[in-house]
Amino acid sequence: MSSLQFPALTIIKHPLIQTKLTMLRDVHTKNHLFRTLLSEIASLMVYEIFRDFETLETEVETPLEKTTGYQLAKEITLVPILRAGLGMIDGIHNLIPRSRVGHIGLYRDKNTLEAVEYYTKLPPNINATKVIVIDPMLATGGSASSALKFIKDKGVTDISFVCLVAAPEGVRRLTTEHPDLPIFTAALDRELNEHAYILPGLGDAGDRIYGTE
Ligand code: PRP
Ligand code: URA
């Protein structure tokens, strides 16, 4: 469902996604279940996002005869923003097994809240592919915006951003700095607190995935 406030934002309100997200938000959900739910939601979101993706006809030989099948019209590159983006990758990669995976390592400086890059490895010829940047949390938008700039500098023009929980502040920043970017989320939350955590949110996603809280 497109957001009235932000036309580039699609909020995926599938009941299975929303019930799993509720469990993720629960402070009592332990790290193991948190990882499982995050991966499941990532699969369900991508299933919805790819509903209208273009396909090409291809020939396939069954054990009995040749027939027409389908393949995705464009190669896909998944780019998780480390660390928390990794928690969504397996669920998506399982659905699109031929996709390649690039990594961008960023952390948010606790004082300036600016994204600091510490690792990047992207596949060659990424500019010929459709790139999906993945991070469960879109808070100030600093991390996503830095990652997107970096990817655009490689000549990529077909990019989407997928997150789980977005704050209005982050969506505003992304739609201002990257007006052509489709953004997909499972929830648009209320606001950021004074430490730029999303309210109501789900806490620190990386810490809850990896048990470092
Ligand atoms: C979290 C999250 C995003 C970023 C969002 O990462 O996974 O990357 O914060 O905040 P922003 O929109 O204000 O930039 P964090 O910096 O905590 O690193 P981590 O994934 O390694 O825990
Ligand atoms: N990063 C997170 O992991 N959670 C937030 O609420 C904000 C940034």
PDB file of C-alpha atoms and ligand atoms in Angstrom:
ATOM      1  CA  MET A   1       0.000   0.000   0.000  1.00  0.00           C
ATOM      2  CA  SER A   2       1.432   3.385  -1.053  1.00  0.00           C
ATOM      3  CA  SER A   3       1.761   5.959   1.741  1.00  0.00           C
ATOM      4  CA  LEU A   4      -0.230   9.183   1.253  1.00  0.00           C
ATOM      5  CA  GLN A   5       2.423  11.157   3.121  1.00  0.00           C
ATOM      6  CA  PHE A   6       5.322   9.696   1.096  1.00  0.00           C
ATOM      7  CA  PRO A   7       4.400   8.590  -2.457  1.00  0.00           C
ATOM      8  CA  ALA A   8       7.694   6.688  -2.931  1.00  0.00           C
ATOM      9  CA  LEU A   9       7.038   4.611   0.199  1.00  0.00           C
ATOM     10  CA  THR A  10       5.163   1.306   0.086  1.00  0.00           C
ATOM     11  CA  ILE A  11       4.030  -0.145   3.411  1.00  0.00           C
ATOM     12  CA  ILE A  12       3.531  -3.886   3.119  1.00  0.00           C
ATOM     13  CA  LYS A  13       0.653  -4.676   5.454  1.00  0.00           C
ATOM     14  CA  HIS A  14       0.310  -8.418   4.860  1.00  0.00           C
ATOM     15  CA  PRO A  15      -1.190 -10.046   7.984  1.00  0.00           C
ATOM     16  CA  LEU A  16       1.615 -12.622   8.238  1.00  0.00           C
ATOM     17  CA  ILE A  17       4.234  -9.857   8.099  1.00  0.00           C
ATOM     18  CA  GLN A  18       2.405  -7.712  10.648  1.00  0.00           C
ATOM     19  CA  THR A  19       1.925 -10.545  13.175  1.00  0.00           C
ATOM     20  CA  LYS A  20       5.588 -11.548  12.899  1.00  0.00           C
ATOM     21  CA  LEU A  21       6.661  -7.899  13.228  1.00  0.00           C
ATOM     22  CA  THR A  22       4.617  -7.664  16.440  1.00  0.00           C
ATOM     23  CA  MET A  23       6.618 -10.585  17.850  1.00  0.00           C
ATOM     24  CA  LEU A  24       9.855  -8.893  16.763  1.00  0.00           C
ATOM     25  CA  ARG A  25       8.909  -5.706  18.570  1.00  0.00           C
ATOM     26  CA  ASP A  26       8.261  -7.642  21.809  1.00  0.00           C
ATOM     27  CA  VAL A  27      11.055  -6.941  24.285  1.00  0.00           C
ATOM     28  CA  HIS A  28      10.728 -10.548  25.570  1.00  0.00           C
ATOM     29  CA  THR A  29      11.571 -12.096  22.176  1.00  0.00           C
ATOM     30  CA  LYS A  30      14.943 -13.822  22.480  1.00  0.00           C
ATOM     31  CA  ASN A  31      17.802 -13.464  19.961  1.00  0.00           C
ATOM     32  CA  HIS A  32      17.243 -16.851  18.294  1.00  0.00           C
ATOM     33  CA  LEU A  33      13.538 -16.225  17.612  1.00  0.00           C
ATOM     34  CA  PHE A  34      14.335 -12.634  16.603  1.00  0.00           C
ATOM     35  CA  ARG A  35      16.694 -13.901  13.873  1.00  0.00           C
ATOM     36  CA  THR A  36      14.176 -16.470  12.627  1.00  0.00           C
ATOM     37  CA  LEU A  37      11.331 -13.944  12.456  1.00  0.00           C
ATOM     38  CA  LEU A  38      13.469 -11.308  10.729  1.00  0.00           C
ATOM     39  CA  SER A  39      14.507 -13.759   8.047  1.00  0.00           C
ATOM     40  CA  GLU A  40      10.904 -14.955   7.541  1.00  0.00           C
ATOM     41  CA  ILE A  41       9.604 -11.388   7.233  1.00  0.00           C
ATOM     42  CA  ALA A  42      12.346 -10.558   4.720  1.00  0.00           C
ATOM     43  CA  SER A  43      11.184 -13.489   2.536  1.00  0.00           C
ATOM     44  CA  LEU A  44       7.545 -12.460   2.745  1.00  0.00           C
ATOM     45  CA  MET A  45       8.351  -8.831   1.927  1.00  0.00           C
ATOM     46  CA  VAL A  46      10.404  -9.730  -1.122  1.00  0.00           C
ATOM     47  CA  TYR A  47       7.669 -12.097  -2.296  1.00  0.00           C
ATOM     48  CA  GLU A  48       5.319  -9.095  -2.312  1.00  0.00           C
ATOM     49  CA  ILE A  49       7.864  -6.669  -3.801  1.00  0.00           C
ATOM     50  CA  PHE A  50       8.576  -8.995  -6.743  1.00  0.00           C
ATOM     51  CA  ARG A  51       4.894  -9.527  -7.561  1.00  0.00           C
ATOM     52  CA  ASP A  52       5.104  -7.253 -10.648  1.00  0.00           C
ATOM     53  CA  PHE A  53       8.761  -7.811 -11.546  1.00  0.00           C
ATOM     54  CA  GLU A  54       9.316  -8.278 -15.256  1.00  0.00           C
ATOM     55  CA  THR A  55      10.048 -11.817 -16.518  1.00  0.00           C
ATOM     56  CA  LEU A  56      11.415 -13.145 -19.801  1.00  0.00           C
ATOM     57  CA  GLU A  57      10.308 -16.332 -21.500  1.00  0.00           C
ATOM     58  CA  THR A  58      12.881 -19.102 -21.522  1.00  0.00           C
ATOM     59  CA  GLU A  59      12.907 -22.632 -22.887  1.00  0.00           C
ATOM     60  CA  VAL A  60      12.961 -25.489 -20.392  1.00  0.00           C
ATOM     61  CA  GLU A  61      13.152 -29.223 -21.017  1.00  0.00           C
ATOM     62  CA  THR A  62      10.952 -31.319 -18.718  1.00  0.00           C
ATOM     63  CA  PRO A  63      11.579 -35.099 -18.535  1.00  0.00           C
ATOM     64  CA  LEU A  64       8.900 -35.363 -21.276  1.00  0.00           C
ATOM     65  CA  GLU A  65       9.326 -32.418 -23.669  1.00  0.00           C
ATOM     66  CA  LYS A  66      10.463 -28.844 -24.172  1.00  0.00           C
ATOM     67  CA  THR A  67       8.216 -26.048 -22.949  1.00  0.00           C
ATOM     68  CA  THR A  68       8.247 -22.337 -22.167  1.00  0.00           C
ATOM     69  CA  GLY A  69       9.258 -21.158 -18.706  1.00  0.00           C
ATOM     70  CA  TYR A  70      10.204 -17.823 -17.167  1.00  0.00           C
ATOM     71  CA  GLN A  71      13.222 -16.116 -15.700  1.00  0.00           C
ATOM     72  CA  LEU A  72      13.643 -12.732 -14.040  1.00  0.00           C
ATOM     73  CA  ALA A  73      14.287 -10.086 -16.701  1.00  0.00           C
ATOM     74  CA  LYS A  74      17.236  -8.577 -14.853  1.00  0.00           C
ATOM     75  CA  GLU A  75      20.019  -9.816 -12.586  1.00  0.00           C
ATOM     76  CA  ILE A  76      19.567  -8.889  -8.952  1.00  0.00           C
ATOM     77  CA  THR A  77      22.203  -7.660  -6.516  1.00  0.00           C
ATOM     78  CA  LEU A  78      21.328  -7.671  -2.819  1.00  0.00           C
ATOM     79  CA  VAL A  79      23.257  -5.184  -0.696  1.00  0.00           C
ATOM     80  CA  PRO A  80      22.762  -5.573   3.064  1.00  0.00           C
ATOM     81  CA  ILE A  81      24.047  -2.743   5.251  1.00  0.00           C
ATOM     82  CA  LEU A  82      26.125  -4.405   7.978  1.00  0.00           C
ATOM     83  CA  ARG A  83      25.490  -5.541  10.552  1.00  0.00           C
ATOM     84  CA  ALA A  84      21.728  -5.638  10.866  1.00  0.00           C
ATOM     85  CA  GLY A  85      21.023  -5.970   7.133  1.00  0.00           C
ATOM     86  CA  LEU A  86      22.661  -9.399   7.241  1.00  0.00           C
ATOM     87  CA  GLY A  87      19.733 -10.614   9.330  1.00  0.00           C
ATOM     88  CA  MET A  88      17.429 -10.227   6.299  1.00  0.00           C
ATOM     89  CA  ILE A  89      19.734 -11.659   3.655  1.00  0.00           C
ATOM     90  CA  ASP A  90      19.224 -15.429   3.940  1.00  0.00           C
ATOM     91  CA  GLY A  91      15.452 -15.110   3.700  1.00  0.00           C
ATOM     92  CA  ILE A  92      15.775 -13.086   0.494  1.00  0.00           C
ATOM     93  CA  HIS A  93      18.683 -15.017  -1.013  1.00  0.00           C
ATOM     94  CA  ASN A  94      16.743 -18.283  -0.606  1.00  0.00           C
ATOM     95  CA  LEU A  95      13.941 -16.844  -2.757  1.00  0.00           C
ATOM     96  CA  ILE A  96      16.302 -15.364  -5.387  1.00  0.00           C
ATOM     97  CA  PRO A  97      19.177 -17.865  -5.301  1.00  0.00           C
ATOM     98  CA  ARG A  98      20.917 -16.468  -8.388  1.00  0.00           C
ATOM     99  CA  SER A  99      21.193 -12.983  -6.936  1.00  0.00           C
ATOM    100  CA  ARG A 100      24.640 -11.755  -6.007  1.00  0.00           C
ATOM    101  CA  VAL A 101      25.366 -10.143  -2.670  1.00  0.00           C
ATOM    102  CA  GLY A 102      27.450  -7.019  -2.039  1.00  0.00           C
ATOM    103  CA  HIS A 103      28.206  -5.743   1.451  1.00  0.00           C
ATOM    104  CA  ILE A 104      28.442  -2.234   2.847  1.00  0.00           C
ATOM    105  CA  GLY A 105      29.640  -1.932   6.444  1.00  0.00           C
ATOM    106  CA  LEU A 106      28.422   1.207   8.215  1.00  0.00           C
ATOM    107  CA  TYR A 107      27.888   2.106  11.826  1.00  0.00           C
ATOM    108  CA  ARG A 108      26.164   5.128  13.228  1.00  0.00           C
ATOM    109  CA  ASP A 109      28.506   7.274  15.303  1.00  0.00           C
ATOM    110  CA  LYS A 110      26.847   7.549  18.738  1.00  0.00           C
ATOM    111  CA  ASN A 111      27.627  11.290  19.045  1.00  0.00           C
ATOM    112  CA  THR A 112      27.286  12.719  15.547  1.00  0.00           C
ATOM    113  CA  LEU A 113      24.727  10.087  14.369  1.00  0.00           C
ATOM    114  CA  GLU A 114      26.548  10.193  11.006  1.00  0.00           C
ATOM    115  CA  ALA A 115      27.207   6.904   9.200  1.00  0.00           C
ATOM    116  CA  VAL A 116      30.853   5.757   9.303  1.00  0.00           C
ATOM    117  CA  GLU A 117      31.965   3.312   6.593  1.00  0.00           C
ATOM    118  CA  TYR A 118      34.266   0.434   7.584  1.00  0.00           C
ATOM    119  CA  TYR A 119      33.882  -2.186   4.819  1.00  0.00           C
ATOM    120  CA  THR A 120      32.642  -2.354   1.241  1.00  0.00           C
ATOM    121  CA  LYS A 121      32.670  -5.200  -1.271  1.00  0.00           C
ATOM    122  CA  LEU A 122      30.374  -5.013  -4.281  1.00  0.00           C
ATOM    123  CA  PRO A 123      30.121  -7.427  -7.244  1.00  0.00           C
ATOM    124  CA  PRO A 124      31.654  -6.362 -10.584  1.00  0.00           C
ATOM    125  CA  ASN A 125      29.234  -4.997 -13.212  1.00  0.00           C
ATOM    126  CA  ILE A 126      26.771  -4.063 -10.481  1.00  0.00           C
ATOM    127  CA  ASN A 127      25.573  -1.169 -12.686  1.00  0.00           C
ATOM    128  CA  ALA A 128      23.893  -3.636 -15.082  1.00  0.00           C
ATOM    129  CA  THR A 129      21.793  -5.159 -12.293  1.00  0.00           C
ATOM    130  CA  LYS A 130      18.830  -4.192 -10.176  1.00  0.00           C
ATOM    131  CA  VAL A 131      20.155  -3.413  -6.694  1.00  0.00           C
ATOM    132  CA  ILE A 132      18.143  -3.939  -3.531  1.00  0.00           C
ATOM    133  CA  VAL A 133      19.640  -2.225  -0.481  1.00  0.00           C
ATOM    134  CA  ILE A 134      18.556  -3.914   2.732  1.00  0.00           C
ATOM    135  CA  ASP A 135      18.566  -2.705   6.340  1.00  0.00           C
ATOM    136  CA  PRO A 136      15.853  -3.451   8.924  1.00  0.00           C
ATOM    137  CA  MET A 137      15.970   0.056  10.441  1.00  0.00           C
ATOM    138  CA  LEU A 138      15.561   3.413   8.694  1.00  0.00           C
ATOM    139  CA  ALA A 139      15.981   5.969  11.500  1.00  0.00           C
ATOM    140  CA  THR A 140      17.651   9.293  10.570  1.00  0.00           C
ATOM    141  CA  GLY A 141      18.320   7.854   7.100  1.00  0.00           C
ATOM    142  CA  GLY A 142      22.046   8.641   7.368  1.00  0.00           C
ATOM    143  CA  SER A 143      23.218   5.030   6.879  1.00  0.00           C
ATOM    144  CA  ALA A 144      20.864   4.298   3.992  1.00  0.00           C
ATOM    145  CA  SER A 145      21.651   7.583   2.281  1.00  0.00           C
ATOM    146  CA  SER A 146      25.430   6.984   2.477  1.00  0.00           C
ATOM    147  CA  ALA A 147      25.032   3.440   1.125  1.00  0.00           C
ATOM    148  CA  LEU A 148      22.840   4.686  -1.724  1.00  0.00           C
ATOM    149  CA  LYS A 149      25.312   7.433  -2.675  1.00  0.00           C
ATOM    150  CA  PHE A 150      28.104   4.874  -2.754  1.00  0.00           C
ATOM    151  CA  ILE A 151      26.114   2.524  -4.994  1.00  0.00           C
ATOM    152  CA  LYS A 152      24.998   5.344  -7.324  1.00  0.00           C
ATOM    153  CA  ASP A 153      28.653   6.373  -7.689  1.00  0.00           C
ATOM    154  CA  LYS A 154      29.225   2.909  -9.240  1.00  0.00           C
ATOM    155  CA  GLY A 155      26.798   3.871 -12.007  1.00  0.00           C
ATOM    156  CA  VAL A 156      23.786   1.938 -10.695  1.00  0.00           C
ATOM    157  CA  THR A 157      20.453   3.476 -11.713  1.00  0.00           C
ATOM    158  CA  ASP A 158      17.901   0.778 -10.758  1.00  0.00           C
ATOM    159  CA  ILE A 159      17.832   0.727  -6.930  1.00  0.00           C
ATOM    160  CA  SER A 160      15.196  -0.037  -4.294  1.00  0.00           C
ATOM    161  CA  PHE A 161      15.491   0.178  -0.511  1.00  0.00           C
ATOM    162  CA  VAL A 162      13.873  -2.415   1.751  1.00  0.00           C
ATOM    163  CA  CYS A 163      13.568  -1.988   5.502  1.00  0.00           C
ATOM    164  CA  LEU A 164      11.382  -3.382   8.241  1.00  0.00           C
ATOM    165  CA  VAL A 165      10.654  -0.329  10.385  1.00  0.00           C
ATOM    166  CA  ALA A 166      10.968   3.258   9.127  1.00  0.00           C
ATOM    167  CA  ALA A 167      10.784   6.575  10.943  1.00  0.00           C
ATOM    168  CA  PRO A 168       9.191   9.559   9.144  1.00  0.00           C
ATOM    169  CA  GLU A 169      12.480  11.469   9.583  1.00  0.00           C
ATOM    170  CA  GLY A 170      14.419   8.799   7.665  1.00  0.00           C
ATOM    171  CA  VAL A 171      11.851   8.490   4.893  1.00  0.00           C
ATOM    172  CA  ARG A 172      11.847  12.287   4.523  1.00  0.00           C
ATOM    173  CA  ARG A 173      15.635  12.363   4.212  1.00  0.00           C
ATOM    174  CA  LEU A 174      15.742   9.507   1.675  1.00  0.00           C
ATOM    175  CA  THR A 175      12.950  10.942  -0.462  1.00  0.00           C
ATOM    176  CA  THR A 176      14.696  14.340  -0.463  1.00  0.00           C
ATOM    177  CA  GLU A 177      18.205  13.052  -1.219  1.00  0.00           C
ATOM    178  CA  HIS A 178      17.114  10.191  -3.514  1.00  0.00           C
ATOM    179  CA  PRO A 179      13.765  11.276  -5.009  1.00  0.00           C
ATOM    180  CA  ASP A 180      13.717   8.471  -7.598  1.00  0.00           C
ATOM    181  CA  LEU A 181      14.093   5.697  -4.987  1.00  0.00           C
ATOM    182  CA  PRO A 182      11.251   3.223  -4.259  1.00  0.00           C
ATOM    183  CA  ILE A 183      11.209   2.452  -0.509  1.00  0.00           C
ATOM    184  CA  PHE A 184       9.502  -0.606   0.976  1.00  0.00           C
ATOM    185  CA  THR A 185       8.812  -1.089   4.692  1.00  0.00           C
ATOM    186  CA  ALA A 186       6.610  -3.217   6.925  1.00  0.00           C
ATOM    187  CA  ALA A 187       5.882  -0.272   9.249  1.00  0.00           C
ATOM    188  CA  LEU A 188       6.091   3.513   9.331  1.00  0.00           C
ATOM    189  CA  ASP A 189       6.561   4.300  13.016  1.00  0.00           C
ATOM    190  CA  ARG A 190       5.828   7.520  14.927  1.00  0.00           C
ATOM    191  CA  GLU A 191       9.139   9.347  15.461  1.00  0.00           C
ATOM    192  CA  LEU A 192      12.732   9.213  16.696  1.00  0.00           C
ATOM    193  CA  ASN A 193      13.651   9.683  20.342  1.00  0.00           C
ATOM    194  CA  GLU A 194      16.491  11.981  21.526  1.00  0.00           C
ATOM    195  CA  HIS A 195      19.050   9.225  20.754  1.00  0.00           C
ATOM    196  CA  ALA A 196      17.599   8.743  17.238  1.00  0.00           C
ATOM    197  CA  TYR A 197      15.996   5.403  18.115  1.00  0.00           C
ATOM    198  CA  ILE A 198      12.693   4.662  16.417  1.00  0.00           C
ATOM    199  CA  LEU A 199       9.528   4.886  18.576  1.00  0.00           C
ATOM    200  CA  PRO A 200       7.870   2.501  19.173  1.00  0.00           C
ATOM    201  CA  GLY A 201      10.432   0.577  17.068  1.00  0.00           C
ATOM    202  CA  LEU A 202      12.019  -2.657  18.197  1.00  0.00           C
ATOM    203  CA  GLY A 203      15.228  -1.461  19.833  1.00  0.00           C
ATOM    204  CA  ASP A 204      18.680  -1.917  18.352  1.00  0.00           C
ATOM    205  CA  ALA A 205      18.240  -4.433  15.551  1.00  0.00           C
ATOM    206  CA  GLY A 206      21.932  -5.406  15.288  1.00  0.00           C
ATOM    207  CA  ASP A 207      22.171  -5.992  19.034  1.00  0.00           C
ATOM    208  CA  ARG A 208      18.994  -8.084  19.083  1.00  0.00           C
ATOM    209  CA  ILE A 209      20.151 -10.205  16.111  1.00  0.00           C
ATOM    210  CA  TYR A 210      23.608 -10.878  17.490  1.00  0.00           C
ATOM    211  CA  GLY A 211      22.958 -10.795  21.259  1.00  0.00           C
ATOM    212  CA  THR A 212      25.238  -7.812  21.871  1.00  0.00           C
ATOM    213  CA  GLU A 213      22.697  -5.755  23.821  1.00  0.00           C
TER     214      GLU A 213
HETATM  215  C1  PRP B   1      21.499   0.597  12.696  1.00  0.00           C
HETATM  216  C2  PRP B   1      20.615   0.071  11.583  1.00  0.00           C
HETATM  217  C3  PRP B   1      20.887   1.032  10.459  1.00  0.00           C
HETATM  218  C4  PRP B   1      21.115   2.332  11.191  1.00  0.00           C
HETATM  219  C5  PRP B   1      19.871   3.159  11.059  1.00  0.00           C
HETATM  220  O1  PRP B   1      22.804   0.222  12.498  1.00  0.00           O
HETATM  221  O2  PRP B   1      20.878  -1.253  11.247  1.00  0.00           O
HETATM  222  O3  PRP B   1      22.013   0.698   9.676  1.00  0.00           O
HETATM  223  O4  PRP B   1      21.329   2.011  12.580  1.00  0.00           O
HETATM  224  O5  PRP B   1      20.064   4.407  11.608  1.00  0.00           O
HETATM  225  P1  PRP B   1      20.141   5.719  10.714  1.00  0.00           P
HETATM  226  O6  PRP B   1      18.986   5.653   9.769  1.00  0.00           O
HETATM  227  O7  PRP B   1      20.000   6.812  11.739  1.00  0.00           O
HETATM  228  O8  PRP B   1      21.464   5.758  10.021  1.00  0.00           O
HETATM  229  P2  PRP B   1      23.945   0.519  13.565  1.00  0.00           P
HETATM  230  O9  PRP B   1      24.649   1.794  13.237  1.00  0.00           O
HETATM  231  O10 PRP B   1      23.389   0.416  14.957  1.00  0.00           O
HETATM  232  O11 PRP B   1      24.982  -0.630  13.291  1.00  0.00           O
HETATM  233  P3  PRP B   1      24.798  -2.227  13.434  1.00  0.00           P
HETATM  234  O12 PRP B   1      23.869  -2.655  12.338  1.00  0.00           O
HETATM  235  O13 PRP B   1      26.184  -2.716  13.243  1.00  0.00           O
HETATM  236  O14 PRP B   1      24.244  -2.523  14.803  1.00  0.00           O
HETATM  237  N1  URA B   2      19.086   1.566  14.655  1.00  0.00           N
HETATM  238  C1  URA B   2      18.407   0.565  15.266  1.00  0.00           C
HETATM  239  O1  URA B   2      18.855  -0.582  15.270  1.00  0.00           O
HETATM  240  N2  URA B   2      17.253   0.871  15.902  1.00  0.00           N
HETATM  241  C2  URA B   2      16.739   2.099  15.920  1.00  0.00           C
HETATM  242  O2  URA B   2      15.661   2.303  16.505  1.00  0.00           O
HETATM  243  C3  URA B   2      17.459   3.131  15.268  1.00  0.00           C
HETATM  244  C4  URA B   2      18.618   2.826  14.637  1.00  0.00           C
END
